[in-house]
Coordinates of C-alpha atoms and ligand atoms in Angstrom, one line a residue:
M197 CA 9.0 82.4 112.2
G198 CA 7.4 85.6 111.6
T199 CA 8.0 88.0 108.8
A200 CA 10.5 90.6 108.1
F201 CA 8.3 93.0 110.0
H202 CA 7.9 90.9 112.8
G203 CA 11.8 91.2 113.5
L204 CA 12.1 95.2 112.4
W205 CA 8.7 96.2 113.8
P206 CA 7.6 93.7 116.3
T207 CA 4.7 96.1 117.6
V208 CA 3.1 96.4 114.2
R209 CA 2.1 92.5 114.6
L210 CA 0.7 93.3 118.0
G211 CA -2.9 93.1 118.7
I212 CA -4.4 94.8 121.0
I213 CA -6.9 92.7 122.3
T214 CA -8.9 94.4 124.6
I215 CA -8.9 97.6 126.3
I216 CA -10.1 99.1 129.4
F217 CA -10.6 102.9 130.4
G218 CA -11.1 104.9 133.1
W219 CA -11.4 108.2 133.9
S220 CA -12.4 110.0 137.0
P221 CA -13.6 113.8 136.8
G222 CA -11.1 115.9 138.4
A223 CA -8.0 113.7 138.1
D224 CA -6.1 116.0 136.3
C225 CA -3.7 117.1 138.4
A226 CA -0.7 114.4 139.0
S227 CA -1.5 111.3 141.0
G228 CA 1.2 109.0 142.8
V229 CA 1.5 105.2 142.9
T230 CA 2.3 105.1 146.4
D231 CA 1.8 100.9 146.9
V232 CA 2.2 98.1 144.3
R233 CA 1.1 95.0 145.6
F234 CA 0.3 91.3 144.4
W235 CA -2.3 89.0 145.4
Y236 CA -2.8 85.4 143.9
G237 CA -4.7 82.8 144.3
P238 CA -5.7 79.6 142.1
D239 CA -7.6 81.3 139.4
K240 CA -6.7 84.9 139.5
T241 CA -3.5 87.1 140.2
R242 CA -4.0 90.6 141.1
L243 CA -2.4 93.4 141.0
V244 CA -3.1 96.8 143.4
L245 CA -1.4 100.2 143.0
E246 CA -2.7 103.0 145.8
L247 CA -2.9 105.9 144.4
T248 CA -2.6 109.8 146.3
S249 CA -6.0 110.2 143.9
A250 CA -8.7 108.6 141.4
V251 CA -6.7 108.3 137.9
T252 CA -7.3 108.0 134.4
Y253 CA -6.2 105.3 133.1
R254 CA -5.7 102.8 130.2
V255 CA -5.4 99.2 130.4
F256 CA -4.6 97.0 127.4
S257 CA -3.1 93.3 126.5
L258 CA 0.2 92.9 123.8
E259 CA 1.0 89.3 122.7
D260 CA 4.0 88.1 121.7
P261 CA 5.4 88.5 124.2
E262 CA 2.3 88.2 126.1
R263 CA 1.9 91.7 128.1
I264 CA -0.6 94.0 129.9
V265 CA 0.2 97.2 129.6
I266 CA -1.2 100.0 132.5
D267 CA -0.8 103.7 131.5
I268 CA -1.9 106.5 133.8
D269 CA -2.2 109.8 133.3
E270 CA -0.5 112.6 135.3
G271 CA 0.9 109.1 137.1
Q272 CA 3.9 109.4 140.0
L273 CA 5.7 106.1 140.9
D274 CA 6.8 107.6 144.4
Q275 CA 10.1 106.8 144.7
G276 CA 11.6 103.6 146.9
I277 CA 9.0 101.2 145.2
G278 CA 11.0 98.3 143.5
L279 CA 8.8 97.2 141.1
T280 CA 11.2 94.9 139.5
K281 CA 10.3 92.6 143.3
K282 CA 6.6 93.0 143.0
A283 CA 6.5 90.0 140.1
G284 CA 4.8 87.2 140.8
G285 CA 1.7 84.4 140.5
A286 CA 0.8 85.2 136.4
V287 CA 3.6 87.9 136.4
A288 CA 7.5 87.2 135.2
R289 CA 8.4 90.7 135.7
I290 CA 7.1 94.1 135.9
R291 CA 8.4 97.7 134.8
S292 CA 7.8 101.3 134.3
G293 CA 8.5 103.8 131.8
R294 CA 7.1 107.3 129.8
P295 CA 6.0 106.8 126.6
E296 CA 5.0 110.7 127.2
P297 CA 6.1 112.8 129.7
R298 CA 2.7 112.9 131.0
I299 CA 2.2 109.2 131.0
L300 CA 3.3 106.6 133.7
R301 CA 3.2 103.5 132.1
I302 CA 3.8 100.1 133.8
V303 CA 4.1 96.8 131.9
L304 CA 3.4 93.5 132.9
D305 CA 5.3 90.4 131.1
L306 CA 3.6 88.1 131.9
Q307 CA 4.3 84.2 132.1
K308 CA 1.4 83.1 130.1
R309 CA -1.6 84.4 128.1
S310 CA -4.5 86.1 131.2
T311 CA -7.3 88.0 130.4
F312 CA -7.8 91.0 132.6
H313 CA -10.2 93.1 134.3
A314 CA -9.5 96.5 135.7
F315 CA -11.4 99.2 138.2
L316 CA -10.3 101.7 140.3
L317 CA -11.6 101.6 144.1
D318 CA -12.8 104.3 146.2
P319 CA -10.8 105.0 149.7
S320 CA -12.4 102.4 152.1
G321 CA -11.2 102.0 155.9
S322 CA -7.4 102.5 155.9
Y323 CA -6.9 102.1 152.3
P324 CA -6.8 105.1 149.6
H325 CA -7.7 105.4 145.8
R326 CA -6.7 102.1 144.2
L327 CA -6.3 100.4 140.8
V328 CA -7.0 97.3 140.5
I329 CA -6.1 94.8 137.7
D330 CA -7.1 91.4 138.1
L331 CA -5.9 88.7 135.1
L332 CA -7.3 85.7 135.3
Q333 CA -6.4 82.5 134.0
R334 CA -9.2 80.5 133.4
E335 CA -7.7 77.3 132.1
N336 CA -6.3 76.7 135.6
R337 CA -9.9 77.4 137.2
E338 CA -11.7 73.9 136.9
E339 CA -8.4 72.2 137.9
A340 CA -8.1 74.5 141.0
D341 CA -11.3 74.1 142.4
S342 CA -11.0 70.3 142.0
S343 CA -7.8 69.5 143.1
Q344 CA -8.7 70.2 146.6
L345 CA -10.8 66.6 146.7
D346 CA -12.5 64.8 144.9
I347 CA -16.6 65.0 145.5
R348 CA -19.0 62.2 145.4
E349 CA -22.9 63.2 145.0
E350 CA -23.1 61.0 148.3
D351 CA -20.6 63.1 150.7
Y352 CA -22.2 65.3 153.5
L353 CA -19.9 68.2 151.9
V354 CA -18.8 70.8 154.5
V355 CA -17.9 74.0 153.2
I356 CA -15.2 76.2 155.2
D357 CA -15.0 79.6 154.7
P358 CA -11.8 81.6 155.4
G359 CA -12.9 85.4 156.3
H360 CA -11.5 87.7 154.3
G361 CA -8.2 87.6 152.7
G362 CA -5.4 89.3 150.2
E363 CA -6.4 93.0 150.5
D364 CA -9.1 92.5 153.2
P365 CA -6.9 91.8 156.8
G366 CA -10.2 91.7 158.4
A367 CA -10.1 92.5 162.1
V368 CA -6.4 93.5 162.8
G369 CA -4.6 93.0 166.3
G370 CA -3.2 95.6 168.7
S371 CA -0.1 94.0 167.3
G372 CA -1.0 93.8 163.8
A373 CA -1.8 90.5 163.4
Y374 CA -4.5 89.7 161.0
E375 CA -7.9 88.5 161.0
K376 CA -7.5 86.6 157.7
D377 CA -4.5 85.2 158.6
V378 CA -5.8 83.3 161.7
A379 CA -9.4 82.2 159.5
L380 CA -7.3 80.8 157.1
G381 CA -5.0 78.9 159.4
I382 CA -8.1 77.4 161.6
A383 CA -9.7 76.9 158.4
R384 CA -7.0 74.7 157.3
R385 CA -6.8 72.3 160.5
L386 CA -10.7 72.0 160.4
K387 CA -10.5 71.0 156.5
R388 CA -7.7 68.6 157.7
I389 CA -9.2 67.2 160.4
I390 CA -12.8 66.5 159.0
N391 CA -11.5 65.1 155.5
W392 CA -8.9 62.9 157.7
D393 CA -12.1 61.2 159.8
G394 CA -13.5 60.4 156.5
R395 CA -17.2 61.0 157.5
L396 CA -17.5 64.2 156.1
R397 CA -16.0 65.8 153.1
A398 CA -14.5 69.6 153.8
I399 CA -13.5 72.0 151.2
L400 CA -12.5 75.7 151.4
T401 CA -13.5 79.2 149.8
R402 CA -9.7 80.0 149.3
T403 CA -6.7 77.9 150.2
D404 CA -4.2 80.6 150.7
D405 CA -4.1 84.5 151.1
Y406 CA -6.5 86.0 148.4
Y407 CA -9.8 87.5 148.1
V408 CA -12.6 86.0 147.2
S409 CA -15.8 88.2 147.1
L410 CA -18.7 87.3 149.2
R411 CA -21.0 86.4 146.0
R412 CA -18.6 83.7 144.8
R413 CA -17.9 82.1 148.6
V414 CA -21.7 82.0 148.2
A415 CA -22.0 80.5 144.6
F416 CA -19.2 78.1 145.7
S417 CA -20.9 76.0 147.7
M418 CA -24.2 76.2 145.7
Q419 CA -22.3 74.8 143.1
R420 CA -21.1 71.9 145.0
K421 CA -24.4 71.2 146.6
A422 CA -23.0 71.5 149.8
D423 CA -24.7 70.5 152.7
V424 CA -23.5 72.9 155.6
F425 CA -21.5 76.4 155.2
L426 CA -19.0 77.6 157.9
S427 CA -17.7 80.5 158.2
V428 CA -14.6 81.2 160.1
H429 CA -13.9 84.7 161.4
A430 CA -12.3 86.5 164.4
D431 CA -13.6 88.8 165.9
A432 CA -13.0 93.0 166.9
A433 CA -14.4 95.2 169.4
Q434 CA -13.2 98.7 171.1
R435 CA -13.4 97.3 174.6
K436 CA -9.6 95.4 174.7
T437 CA -10.5 93.1 177.2
A438 CA -13.5 91.6 175.5
E439 CA -13.0 88.0 174.9
G440 CA -14.0 84.5 173.8
A441 CA -15.9 83.0 171.1
S442 CA -19.0 83.7 169.5
V443 CA -21.5 81.8 166.3
Y444 CA -23.8 83.8 164.5
I445 CA -26.4 82.8 162.0
L446 CA -28.3 84.8 159.7
S447 CA -31.1 87.1 160.6
T448 CA -34.6 87.6 158.8
G449 CA -35.2 90.1 161.0
G450 CA -33.2 92.7 162.7
A451 CA -29.7 92.0 164.6
S452 CA -29.9 90.2 168.0
S453 CA -28.1 93.0 169.5
E454 CA -26.1 95.8 169.0
M455 CA -22.9 94.0 168.7
G456 CA -24.3 91.8 166.4
K457 CA -25.5 94.8 164.0
W458 CA -22.3 96.1 164.1
L459 CA -20.2 93.2 163.4
A460 CA -22.7 92.5 160.4
Q461 CA -21.8 95.7 159.1
R462 CA -17.8 95.4 159.5
E463 CA -18.3 91.5 157.8
N464 CA -20.4 92.5 155.2
A465 CA -18.1 95.6 154.0
A466 CA -15.5 93.0 153.5
D467 CA -16.0 93.1 149.5
L468 CA -15.2 97.2 149.9
A469 CA -11.6 96.3 151.1
G470 CA -11.3 93.3 149.0
G471 CA -11.8 95.1 146.1
V472 CA -14.5 93.9 144.7
D473 CA -15.6 96.2 141.2
I474 CA -19.3 96.7 142.5
G475 CA -20.6 96.9 138.5
Q476 CA -19.8 93.4 138.3
Q477 CA -22.2 92.1 141.0
D478 CA -24.4 89.8 139.5
P479 CA -28.0 90.4 141.1
S480 CA -29.4 87.0 140.6
L481 CA -27.0 85.3 143.1
Q482 CA -27.7 88.1 145.6
R483 CA -31.4 86.6 145.7
T484 CA -32.6 85.6 149.4
L485 CA -34.0 82.8 150.1
L486 CA -37.5 84.0 151.2
D487 CA -39.6 81.4 150.0
M488 CA -40.0 77.6 151.3
G489 CA -36.7 76.4 152.9
L490 CA -35.6 79.4 155.0
D491 CA -37.5 78.6 158.4
W492 CA -36.0 74.9 157.8
K493 CA -32.2 76.6 157.1
I494 CA -32.8 79.0 159.9
R495 CA -33.5 76.2 162.5
E496 CA -31.0 73.8 161.2
S497 CA -28.4 76.5 161.6
H498 CA -29.3 77.1 165.2
D499 CA -29.1 73.9 165.9
L500 CA -25.7 73.8 164.4
G501 CA -24.4 77.3 166.3
L502 CA -25.9 75.2 169.6
A503 CA -23.5 72.4 169.1
L504 CA -20.5 74.7 168.1
L505 CA -21.1 77.0 171.1
E506 CA -21.4 73.8 173.4
A507 CA -18.2 72.4 171.4
L508 CA -15.9 75.5 171.7
E509 CA -17.0 76.4 175.4
Q510 CA -14.8 73.5 176.3
V511 CA -11.6 75.0 175.2
G512 CA -12.2 78.8 175.9
G513 CA -14.3 80.9 177.2
L514 CA -17.5 81.9 175.0
H515 CA -18.2 85.7 174.2
S516 CA -22.0 84.8 174.3
Q517 CA -23.8 81.6 175.7
T518 CA -26.9 82.0 172.8
V519 CA -26.8 81.8 169.0
G520 CA -26.1 85.4 167.6
R521 CA -28.6 86.5 164.9
A522 CA -27.3 89.3 161.9
G523 CA -27.9 90.3 158.7
F524 CA -24.4 88.6 157.0
A525 CA -24.2 88.8 153.6
V526 CA -22.4 85.4 153.4
L527 CA -24.7 83.6 155.1
K528 CA -28.3 85.1 153.2
A529 CA -27.5 83.5 150.0
V530 CA -26.7 79.7 150.7
D531 CA -30.0 77.6 151.0
I532 CA -28.6 75.5 153.3
P533 CA -27.7 75.3 157.6
A534 CA -24.8 78.3 157.6
V535 CA -23.0 79.7 160.3
L536 CA -20.4 82.4 161.2
I537 CA -17.8 81.2 163.7
E538 CA -16.2 84.3 165.8
T539 CA -13.2 82.0 166.9
G540 CA -12.0 85.1 169.2
F541 CA -10.9 88.6 169.5
M542 CA -8.0 90.6 167.5
T543 CA -8.4 93.3 169.9
N544 CA -7.6 91.2 173.0
P545 CA -4.0 91.0 173.3
T546 CA -4.1 87.8 174.8
Q547 CA -6.5 86.3 172.1
E548 CA -4.9 87.7 169.6
K549 CA -1.3 86.2 170.4
A550 CA -3.1 83.0 171.1
L551 CA -4.9 83.0 168.0
Q552 CA -2.0 83.1 165.7
Q553 CA -0.5 79.9 167.6
E554 CA -0.7 76.5 165.9
L555 CA -2.1 74.7 169.4
T556 CA -4.4 77.1 169.8
Q557 CA -5.6 77.3 166.5
E558 CA -5.9 72.9 166.6
R559 CA -7.9 73.3 169.3
I560 CA -10.4 75.7 168.1
A561 CA -10.4 73.4 165.0
G562 CA -10.7 70.6 166.8
A563 CA -13.9 71.7 169.1
I564 CA -15.3 72.6 165.9
Y565 CA -15.3 68.8 164.7
R566 CA -16.7 67.4 167.5
G567 CA -19.8 70.6 167.4
L568 CA -20.5 69.8 163.7
S569 CA -20.3 66.2 164.4
A570 CA -22.6 66.3 167.1
Y571 CA -25.0 68.5 165.0
C572 CA -24.5 65.8 162.2
D573 CA -25.7 63.4 164.8
R574 CA -28.7 64.7 164.7
D575 CA -28.9 65.1 160.8
E576 CA -30.4 62.6 158.9
R577 CA -28.5 63.7 156.2
C578 CA -25.2 63.0 157.5
P579 CA -23.8 59.7 157.3
S580 CA -23.7 58.1 160.7
R581 CA -20.2 57.6 162.4
T582 CA -18.1 54.7 161.9
R583 CA -14.8 55.2 163.4
N584 CA -14.2 54.4 166.9
E585 CA -14.2 57.5 168.8
S586 CA -11.6 55.8 171.8
V587 CA -8.9 55.1 169.2
Y588 CA -7.1 58.0 167.3
V589 CA -5.3 57.4 163.5
V590 CA -2.3 59.2 163.3
A591 CA -2.7 61.4 159.8
P592 CA 0.6 63.0 157.9
G593 CA 2.1 65.9 159.7
D594 CA 1.1 64.6 163.3
S595 CA 2.1 65.5 166.5
L596 CA 2.0 64.5 170.6
P597 CA 0.8 68.5 171.1
L598 CA -1.0 68.5 167.9
I599 CA -2.7 65.6 168.6
A600 CA -3.4 66.1 172.2
A601 CA -4.9 70.2 171.3
R602 CA -6.9 68.5 168.7
L603 CA -8.2 66.1 170.9
D604 CA -9.0 68.8 173.8
V605 CA -6.8 66.4 176.5
S606 CA -2.9 66.9 177.9
V607 CA -0.3 65.5 176.4
A608 CA 0.7 63.7 179.5
D609 CA -2.9 61.9 179.2
L610 CA -2.4 60.8 176.0
K611 CA 1.2 59.2 177.0
K612 CA -0.2 57.3 180.3
Q613 CA -2.9 56.0 177.6
N614 CA -0.6 54.7 175.2
P615 CA 2.5 53.9 177.3
T616 CA 3.9 51.3 174.9
R617 CA 4.2 53.6 172.1
S618 CA 7.9 54.5 171.8
G619 CA 9.7 56.2 168.6
P620 CA 8.6 58.5 166.3
L621 CA 4.5 58.8 165.4
Q622 CA 4.0 56.3 162.4
I623 CA 0.7 57.4 159.6
G624 CA -2.0 55.1 160.3
Q625 CA -0.8 54.0 164.2
K626 CA -3.8 54.1 166.3
L627 CA -3.3 55.4 169.5
K628 CA -5.9 55.3 172.9
V629 CA -8.1 58.3 173.4
P630 CA -8.3 59.5 177.1
Q631 CA -11.7 59.5 178.3
Ligands
LIG707 ZN1 -14.3 88.8 159.7

């Protein structure tokens, strides 16, 4: 229990732990807060305030109860922003007030103590000025990462990197579908296929809708000593009829095409849209591997790319028959075979619709797995196939349409091969695969 002072004057005991102060020149006129968004990842809750202009602000934390206070000079909260509905992640409640007439105060009541980091972002793409406050739950980090999977040293580890996320939607389709959601959907399915099969092991660089910086995606695979890096995306083009899948690897020189160059610029801009504090970038992790190993990596990435194109061609058209090359930041810093897969075009209305459907996602994930597996057969670092390919073992959550899509066979053929099967599918049940 506290002292009498505690009861009477709670603020007296409140320790100000950290203050982040940001000042923007010319930010002396009123700035409107036009939108408030929350994103939660395993180790971070992100609050994003959209602003009509840059602002001068202070952020500090208070204890007992734990909270974070954001003061915005000359700030105005737009009418219609229901702050109370916005809480989530590490934040139990969010409210606003005016300690002084010219200061807009936003208070985050926390579930538990979090450290924080705050920064301003300049307008980028369709985004206006933004103030970003990241709440970090450090004790959760190891748990969150390792909860994905037990990884042993001898495992052949595949890092699947769903592009974009959170503040960064990636390409946006004509009907409003986001690349980030398509990428995550396919990546999750691919992870499930790989881990159920058991020959390889897979983990995701992000498991939900939040942004992970390009630097962290790379660091994630380096720390885990991954063997292969697959970044999953969906494309955009001015021409609405552009369609099909493409596979890119890192180029040490220029891009292999104008399209590749433009694409690399777009993908590399993810950190700007996703909201990375440029001042926090660690230059040591930006290294490019220009020493030994690069030739090997490029050669292997190219082989992997060819195997993926061959498999993807079976389940839909290719946009390009050759493995493209461009200077993707996310492929640059990993020292392992790494490819970026554009699974289709968000800007093509037919493909936009299909890419959101679970059977299409499963079909693409299945194809990526077959391509990876074919590449693996030729990679001496990879364990050999142990499973009988003519038998499919039913996994949790499976249905006949899903299995058929994954294996790229028809439901009718699957049924014909397994005529004695009756009743619902059982986990572990063996089905004959139509050849
Ligand atoms: Zn992308």
